[in-house]
Amino acid sequence: MSLVVVKLSGKICDSGAALASVAEDLAQLHAQGRRMVVVHGGGRQLDELAARLDVPQHTAFGRRITCARTLELAMMTLGGAVNMRLTAALRARGLSAVGLSGVDGRTFRAKRRPETVTPEGETIDWGFVGDVRGDDPSLIEMLVARGSVPVLSSLCADDDGVVLNVNADTIASELAILLHAERIVSLSDTTGVYLDPKDEATLVPQLDLAGCRRLLASGAATAGMLPKLAGVLAALERGVDKVQLIDGRKPQALAAAFSKAGAGTTITRKAFEVHA
């Protein structure tokens, strides 16, 4: 059976009903024979810790600018509390979950993101933000082959051993490409892709690769949806067949993604067939 990459936003990884529901769904799907790798974010937890410690946070194009102090907090939250809480929740439901980061093994090749010059002429120094490419899948493949569920945070390291903060959607896409995954299922606190984020009636239930390109070019996607759709586009262009964006706060949200009815927004590499 094909492998599935499941990406969880930090808001879904908070202890509570959403985390419990997702953990139950993952256990059920694993019992049915599905092979899975889980990738998680931790933006909410990082924001909360930064606020408590009075560390200002800044973003650009939906991505977090990561200074040295923010990187330390990211290691505490993403690589520590969030990863451990999620791994423990899966273990409590009988799964052999293994908490990891992109630093472990040689799964990713990372490098520091260069400065960006905006159309307005502003220079953005991203700090300790990384860009990655899938490199060596052997560690993840070994764990999956023995029946374990790898649980990865989005921290990576470059060839000099410098830890870098990488967008979790990017990690999920690169993993799916590297492992030849059947699909990516991304759970967050939104139902899917909207043409107007303020109007739920503009939910787009289906997109294909061409439609995803047009949506990104139109400027309709903003904030955190920008890196998410960029990751979707990279995955589809490099061989992943399907990406589903769903609301992980709903009961059995992950299980619904594998039903015929589906959920949220489904984005496919091939164009949808239109029937009269």
mmCIF file of C-alpha atoms in Angstrom:
data_model
loop_
_atom_site.group_PDB
_atom_site.id
_atom_site.type_symbol
_atom_site.label_atom_id
_atom_site.label_comp_id
_atom_site.label_asym_id
_atom_site.label_seq_id
_atom_site.Cartn_x
_atom_site.Cartn_y
_atom_site.Cartn_z
ATOM 1 C CA MET A 1 0.000 0.000 0.000
ATOM 2 C CA SER A 2 1.206 3.514 -0.808
ATOM 3 C CA LEU A 3 2.671 5.858 1.764
ATOM 4 C CA VAL A 4 0.863 9.000 2.971
ATOM 5 C CA VAL A 5 2.481 12.132 4.402
ATOM 6 C CA VAL A 6 0.246 13.742 7.044
ATOM 7 C CA LYS A 7 1.053 17.363 7.903
ATOM 8 C CA LEU A 8 -0.353 18.882 11.109
ATOM 9 C CA SER A 9 -0.318 22.588 11.908
ATOM 10 C CA GLY A 10 0.717 23.716 15.367
ATOM 11 C CA LYS A 11 -2.891 24.621 16.125
ATOM 12 C CA ILE A 12 -3.907 20.996 15.663
ATOM 13 C CA CYS A 13 -1.016 19.772 17.817
ATOM 14 C CA ASP A 14 -2.197 21.639 20.919
ATOM 15 C CA SER A 15 -3.277 19.162 23.578
ATOM 16 C CA GLY A 16 -7.052 18.792 23.441
ATOM 17 C CA ALA A 17 -9.870 17.439 21.337
ATOM 18 C CA ALA A 18 -8.254 18.104 17.947
ATOM 19 C CA LEU A 19 -5.029 16.298 18.838
ATOM 20 C CA ALA A 20 -6.938 13.366 20.355
ATOM 21 C CA SER A 21 -9.150 13.044 17.276
ATOM 22 C CA VAL A 22 -6.235 13.146 14.843
ATOM 23 C CA ALA A 23 -4.273 10.631 16.923
ATOM 24 C CA GLU A 24 -7.260 8.252 16.893
ATOM 25 C CA ASP A 25 -7.605 8.647 13.120
ATOM 26 C CA LEU A 26 -3.900 7.966 12.582
ATOM 27 C CA ALA A 27 -4.102 4.840 14.733
ATOM 28 C CA GLN A 28 -7.148 3.600 12.813
ATOM 29 C CA LEU A 29 -5.571 4.220 9.418
ATOM 30 C CA HIS A 30 -2.357 2.530 10.499
ATOM 31 C CA ALA A 31 -4.351 -0.488 11.698
ATOM 32 C CA GLN A 32 -5.889 -0.665 8.224
ATOM 33 C CA GLY A 33 -2.398 -1.074 6.764
ATOM 34 C CA ARG A 34 -1.630 2.479 5.644
ATOM 35 C CA ARG A 35 1.993 3.519 5.897
ATOM 36 C CA MET A 36 2.364 7.057 7.223
ATOM 37 C CA VAL A 37 4.886 9.764 8.017
ATOM 38 C CA VAL A 38 3.750 12.728 10.128
ATOM 39 C CA VAL A 39 5.158 16.258 9.829
ATOM 40 C CA HIS A 40 4.134 18.992 12.253
ATOM 41 C CA GLY A 41 4.442 22.732 12.650
ATOM 42 C CA GLY A 42 4.297 24.709 15.864
ATOM 43 C CA GLY A 43 3.691 28.321 14.957
ATOM 44 C CA ARG A 44 1.097 28.931 17.655
ATOM 45 C CA GLN A 45 3.271 27.461 20.395
ATOM 46 C CA LEU A 46 6.300 29.428 19.200
ATOM 47 C CA ASP A 47 4.278 32.651 19.127
ATOM 48 C CA GLU A 48 3.013 32.053 22.656
ATOM 49 C CA LEU A 49 6.484 31.349 24.052
ATOM 50 C CA ALA A 50 7.961 34.357 22.246
ATOM 51 C CA ALA A 51 5.246 36.591 23.704
ATOM 52 C CA ARG A 52 5.945 35.317 27.233
ATOM 53 C CA LEU A 53 9.677 35.950 26.834
ATOM 54 C CA ASP A 54 9.202 39.272 25.013
ATOM 55 C CA VAL A 55 10.916 38.171 21.785
ATOM 56 C CA PRO A 56 9.406 40.140 18.848
ATOM 57 C CA GLN A 57 8.243 38.053 15.888
ATOM 58 C CA HIS A 58 8.210 39.123 12.248
ATOM 59 C CA THR A 59 6.968 37.453 9.071
ATOM 60 C CA ALA A 60 7.247 38.067 5.331
ATOM 61 C CA PHE A 61 5.333 36.355 2.547
ATOM 62 C CA GLY A 62 3.732 34.040 5.105
ATOM 63 C CA ARG A 63 7.077 32.834 6.489
ATOM 64 C CA ARG A 64 8.654 33.529 9.875
ATOM 65 C CA ILE A 65 11.847 35.577 9.926
ATOM 66 C CA THR A 66 14.067 33.699 12.391
ATOM 67 C CA CYS A 67 16.635 35.589 14.470
ATOM 68 C CA ALA A 68 19.016 33.750 16.817
ATOM 69 C CA ARG A 69 16.667 34.118 19.807
ATOM 70 C CA THR A 70 13.674 32.905 17.805
ATOM 71 C CA LEU A 71 15.678 29.905 16.613
ATOM 72 C CA GLU A 72 16.344 28.916 20.231
ATOM 73 C CA LEU A 73 12.614 29.120 20.964
ATOM 74 C CA ALA A 74 11.845 27.089 17.824
ATOM 75 C CA MET A 75 14.146 24.321 19.051
ATOM 76 C CA MET A 76 12.373 24.367 22.416
ATOM 77 C CA THR A 77 8.879 24.214 20.909
ATOM 78 C CA LEU A 78 9.053 22.457 17.537
ATOM 79 C CA GLY A 79 11.932 20.146 18.358
ATOM 80 C CA GLY A 80 10.858 19.710 21.968
ATOM 81 C CA ALA A 81 7.399 20.179 23.453
ATOM 82 C CA VAL A 82 5.262 19.900 20.302
ATOM 83 C CA ASN A 83 7.097 16.900 18.886
ATOM 84 C CA MET A 84 7.115 15.084 22.204
ATOM 85 C CA ARG A 85 3.418 15.743 22.908
ATOM 86 C CA LEU A 86 2.358 14.497 19.466
ATOM 87 C CA THR A 87 4.618 11.441 19.615
ATOM 88 C CA ALA A 88 3.274 10.579 23.069
ATOM 89 C CA ALA A 89 -0.329 10.907 21.880
ATOM 90 C CA LEU A 90 0.332 8.423 19.069
ATOM 91 C CA ARG A 91 2.171 6.028 21.351
ATOM 92 C CA ALA A 92 -0.767 6.099 23.787
ATOM 93 C CA ARG A 93 -2.932 4.746 20.958
ATOM 94 C CA GLY A 94 -0.683 1.792 20.262
ATOM 95 C CA LEU A 95 1.487 3.243 17.491
ATOM 96 C CA SER A 96 5.252 2.845 17.424
ATOM 97 C CA ALA A 97 5.792 6.584 16.943
ATOM 98 C CA VAL A 98 9.349 7.910 16.648
ATOM 99 C CA GLY A 99 9.971 11.616 17.259
ATOM 100 C CA LEU A 100 12.510 13.136 14.866
ATOM 101 C CA SER A 101 13.522 16.382 13.197
ATOM 102 C CA GLY A 102 14.999 17.190 9.822
ATOM 103 C CA VAL A 103 18.387 17.260 11.576
ATOM 104 C CA ASP A 104 18.297 13.479 12.091
ATOM 105 C CA GLY A 105 19.892 11.275 9.466
ATOM 106 C CA ARG A 106 20.528 12.660 5.996
ATOM 107 C CA THR A 107 16.897 12.967 4.944
ATOM 108 C CA PHE A 108 17.260 16.599 3.877
ATOM 109 C CA ARG A 109 19.959 18.808 2.448
ATOM 110 C CA ALA A 110 19.433 22.289 3.883
ATOM 111 C CA LYS A 111 20.943 25.694 3.237
ATOM 112 C CA ARG A 112 20.350 29.132 4.670
ATOM 113 C CA ARG A 113 17.846 31.202 2.723
ATOM 114 C CA PRO A 114 19.493 34.202 1.002
ATOM 115 C CA GLU A 115 18.227 37.750 1.427
ATOM 116 C CA THR A 116 15.132 38.689 -0.590
ATOM 117 C CA VAL A 117 14.605 42.054 -2.242
ATOM 118 C CA THR A 118 10.912 42.964 -2.483
ATOM 119 C CA PRO A 119 9.363 44.742 -5.495
ATOM 120 C CA GLU A 120 9.358 47.870 -3.318
ATOM 121 C CA GLY A 121 13.134 47.640 -2.882
ATOM 122 C CA GLU A 122 13.106 46.417 0.738
ATOM 123 C CA THR A 123 15.748 43.840 1.663
ATOM 124 C CA ILE A 124 14.556 40.963 3.868
ATOM 125 C CA ASP A 125 17.173 39.146 5.937
ATOM 126 C CA TRP A 126 15.549 35.820 6.810
ATOM 127 C CA GLY A 127 18.046 35.014 9.544
ATOM 128 C CA PHE A 128 18.124 31.285 10.357
ATOM 129 C CA VAL A 129 15.478 30.261 7.830
ATOM 130 C CA GLY A 130 16.352 27.296 5.673
ATOM 131 C CA ASP A 131 15.489 25.967 2.248
ATOM 132 C CA VAL A 132 15.666 22.193 1.785
ATOM 133 C CA ARG A 133 15.808 19.476 -0.799
ATOM 134 C CA GLY A 134 15.129 15.811 -0.158
ATOM 135 C CA ASP A 135 18.420 13.894 -0.006
ATOM 136 C CA ASP A 136 18.481 10.410 1.557
ATOM 137 C CA PRO A 137 15.221 8.613 2.508
ATOM 138 C CA SER A 138 16.880 5.562 4.116
ATOM 139 C CA LEU A 139 16.227 6.492 7.766
ATOM 140 C CA ILE A 140 12.530 7.178 7.185
ATOM 141 C CA GLU A 141 12.127 4.143 4.943
ATOM 142 C CA MET A 142 13.708 1.891 7.597
ATOM 143 C CA LEU A 143 11.331 3.154 10.284
ATOM 144 C CA VAL A 144 8.256 2.807 8.069
ATOM 145 C CA ALA A 145 9.299 -0.693 6.961
ATOM 146 C CA ARG A 146 9.395 -1.868 10.580
ATOM 147 C CA GLY A 147 5.884 -0.541 11.200
ATOM 148 C CA SER A 148 6.833 2.697 12.970
ATOM 149 C CA VAL A 149 5.357 6.149 12.345
ATOM 150 C CA PRO A 150 8.076 8.823 12.046
ATOM 151 C CA VAL A 151 6.987 12.174 13.526
ATOM 152 C CA LEU A 152 9.107 15.026 12.185
ATOM 153 C CA SER A 153 9.466 18.623 13.279
ATOM 154 C CA SER A 154 10.554 21.108 10.622
ATOM 155 C CA LEU A 155 13.998 21.958 12.025
ATOM 156 C CA CYS A 156 16.930 21.067 9.771
ATOM 157 C CA ALA A 157 20.668 21.739 9.656
ATOM 158 C CA ASP A 158 23.064 22.803 6.926
ATOM 159 C CA ASP A 159 26.362 21.094 6.064
ATOM 160 C CA ASP A 160 28.179 23.175 8.700
ATOM 161 C CA GLY A 161 25.862 21.992 11.473
ATOM 162 C CA VAL A 162 23.887 25.240 11.749
ATOM 163 C CA VAL A 163 20.262 24.563 12.746
ATOM 164 C CA LEU A 164 17.701 26.201 10.457
ATOM 165 C CA ASN A 165 13.970 26.799 10.750
ATOM 166 C CA VAL A 166 12.147 25.415 7.701
ATOM 167 C CA ASN A 167 8.481 25.841 6.847
ATOM 168 C CA ALA A 168 6.627 22.638 7.791
ATOM 169 C CA ASP A 169 4.635 22.586 4.541
ATOM 170 C CA THR A 170 7.930 22.610 2.656
ATOM 171 C CA ILE A 171 9.191 19.666 4.722
ATOM 172 C CA ALA A 172 5.969 17.731 4.051
ATOM 173 C CA SER A 173 6.239 18.336 0.300
ATOM 174 C CA GLU A 174 9.917 17.381 0.116
ATOM 175 C CA LEU A 175 9.260 14.212 2.112
ATOM 176 C CA ALA A 176 6.362 13.222 -0.122
ATOM 177 C CA ILE A 177 8.538 13.702 -3.208
ATOM 178 C CA LEU A 178 11.498 11.829 -1.699
ATOM 179 C CA LEU A 179 9.375 8.884 -0.524
ATOM 180 C CA HIS A 180 7.162 8.742 -3.655
ATOM 181 C CA ALA A 181 4.111 9.223 -1.447
ATOM 182 C CA GLU A 182 0.611 8.659 -2.746
ATOM 183 C CA ARG A 183 -0.615 11.927 -1.274
ATOM 184 C CA ILE A 184 -0.198 14.636 1.320
ATOM 185 C CA VAL A 185 -3.024 15.324 3.763
ATOM 186 C CA SER A 186 -2.585 18.692 5.483
ATOM 187 C CA LEU A 187 -4.675 19.456 8.574
ATOM 188 C CA SER A 188 -4.977 22.987 9.950
ATOM 189 C CA ASP A 189 -7.597 25.308 11.426
ATOM 190 C CA THR A 190 -9.038 26.239 8.023
ATOM 191 C CA THR A 191 -11.369 24.216 5.820
ATOM 192 C CA GLY A 192 -9.261 24.560 2.675
ATOM 193 C CA VAL A 193 -8.455 27.096 -0.032
ATOM 194 C CA TYR A 194 -10.651 30.176 -0.338
ATOM 195 C CA LEU A 195 -10.774 32.686 -3.171
ATOM 196 C CA ASP A 196 -11.607 35.213 -0.432
ATOM 197 C CA PRO A 197 -10.280 34.184 3.027
ATOM 198 C CA LYS A 198 -13.027 36.266 4.656
ATOM 199 C CA ASP A 199 -15.860 34.516 2.797
ATOM 200 C CA GLU A 200 -16.470 30.809 3.517
ATOM 201 C CA ALA A 201 -18.735 30.607 0.476
ATOM 202 C CA THR A 202 -15.639 30.957 -1.750
ATOM 203 C CA LEU A 203 -14.150 27.606 -0.664
ATOM 204 C CA VAL A 204 -12.574 25.836 -3.650
ATOM 205 C CA PRO A 205 -13.306 22.095 -3.253
ATOM 206 C CA GLN A 206 -11.160 20.992 -6.200
ATOM 207 C CA LEU A 207 -8.097 22.317 -8.014
ATOM 208 C CA ASP A 208 -5.689 20.811 -10.469
ATOM 209 C CA LEU A 209 -2.038 21.717 -11.073
ATOM 210 C CA ALA A 210 -2.877 24.437 -13.594
ATOM 211 C CA GLY A 211 -5.502 25.900 -11.279
ATOM 212 C CA CYS A 212 -3.014 25.976 -8.411
ATOM 213 C CA ARG A 213 -0.552 27.901 -10.565
ATOM 214 C CA ARG A 214 -3.252 30.406 -11.535
ATOM 215 C CA LEU A 215 -4.327 30.873 -7.918
ATOM 216 C CA LEU A 216 -0.780 31.650 -6.803
ATOM 217 C CA ALA A 217 -0.265 34.041 -9.718
ATOM 218 C CA SER A 218 -3.576 35.842 -9.054
ATOM 219 C CA GLY A 219 -2.548 37.143 -5.643
ATOM 220 C CA ALA A 220 -5.652 35.664 -3.983
ATOM 221 C CA ALA A 221 -3.496 33.519 -1.673
ATOM 222 C CA THR A 222 -2.046 35.479 1.243
ATOM 223 C CA ALA A 223 -0.156 35.007 4.528
ATOM 224 C CA GLY A 224 0.340 31.365 5.544
ATOM 225 C CA MET A 225 -1.474 30.064 2.453
ATOM 226 C CA LEU A 226 1.414 31.285 0.251
ATOM 227 C CA PRO A 227 4.076 28.798 1.453
ATOM 228 C CA LYS A 228 1.402 26.104 1.753
ATOM 229 C CA LEU A 229 0.394 26.405 -1.907
ATOM 230 C CA ALA A 230 4.030 26.779 -2.969
ATOM 231 C CA GLY A 231 4.695 23.435 -1.278
ATOM 232 C CA VAL A 232 1.638 21.912 -2.944
ATOM 233 C CA LEU A 233 2.825 23.123 -6.331
ATOM 234 C CA ALA A 234 6.319 21.689 -5.819
ATOM 235 C CA ALA A 235 4.910 18.319 -4.751
ATOM 236 C CA LEU A 236 2.536 18.029 -7.704
ATOM 237 C CA GLU A 237 5.134 19.155 -10.237
ATOM 238 C CA ARG A 238 7.583 16.550 -8.951
ATOM 239 C CA GLY A 239 5.308 13.523 -8.949
ATOM 240 C CA VAL A 240 2.889 13.519 -6.001
ATOM 241 C CA ASP A 241 -0.618 12.790 -7.317
ATOM 242 C CA LYS A 242 -2.811 14.479 -4.712
ATOM 243 C CA VAL A 243 -2.749 17.001 -1.859
ATOM 244 C CA GLN A 244 -5.716 17.499 0.466
ATOM 245 C CA LEU A 245 -6.130 20.567 2.683
ATOM 246 C CA ILE A 246 -8.703 19.949 5.420
ATOM 247 C CA ASP A 247 -9.963 21.306 8.727
ATOM 248 C CA GLY A 248 -8.314 19.202 11.406
ATOM 249 C CA ARG A 249 -10.574 20.551 14.153
ATOM 250 C CA LYS A 250 -13.525 18.498 12.937
ATOM 251 C CA PRO A 251 -14.086 15.016 14.419
ATOM 252 C CA GLN A 252 -12.617 12.241 12.247
ATOM 253 C CA ALA A 253 -11.294 14.854 9.807
ATOM 254 C CA LEU A 254 -8.373 12.688 8.724
ATOM 255 C CA ALA A 255 -10.543 9.603 8.242
ATOM 256 C CA ALA A 256 -12.901 11.675 6.064
ATOM 257 C CA ALA A 257 -10.016 12.544 3.756
ATOM 258 C CA PHE A 258 -9.922 8.905 2.662
ATOM 259 C CA SER A 259 -13.666 8.604 2.073
ATOM 260 C CA LYS A 260 -15.357 9.068 -1.288
ATOM 261 C CA ALA A 261 -16.941 12.293 -0.083
ATOM 262 C CA GLY A 262 -13.539 13.751 0.699
ATOM 263 C CA ALA A 263 -13.134 17.011 2.590
ATOM 264 C CA GLY A 264 -11.778 20.544 2.272
ATOM 265 C CA THR A 265 -9.805 21.246 -0.886
ATOM 266 C CA THR A 266 -8.338 18.475 -3.028
ATOM 267 C CA ILE A 267 -5.556 19.487 -5.428
ATOM 268 C CA THR A 268 -4.466 16.968 -8.060
ATOM 269 C CA ARG A 269 -1.594 16.722 -10.520
ATOM 270 C CA LYS A 270 -3.919 15.667 -13.328
ATOM 271 C CA ALA A 271 -6.832 17.797 -14.542
ATOM 272 C CA PHE A 272 -10.255 16.892 -13.192
ATOM 273 C CA GLU A 273 -12.566 15.132 -15.592
ATOM 274 C CA VAL A 274 -15.728 17.064 -16.301
ATOM 275 C CA HIS A 275 -18.847 14.975 -16.900
ATOM 276 C CA ALA A 276 -21.988 16.298 -18.592
#
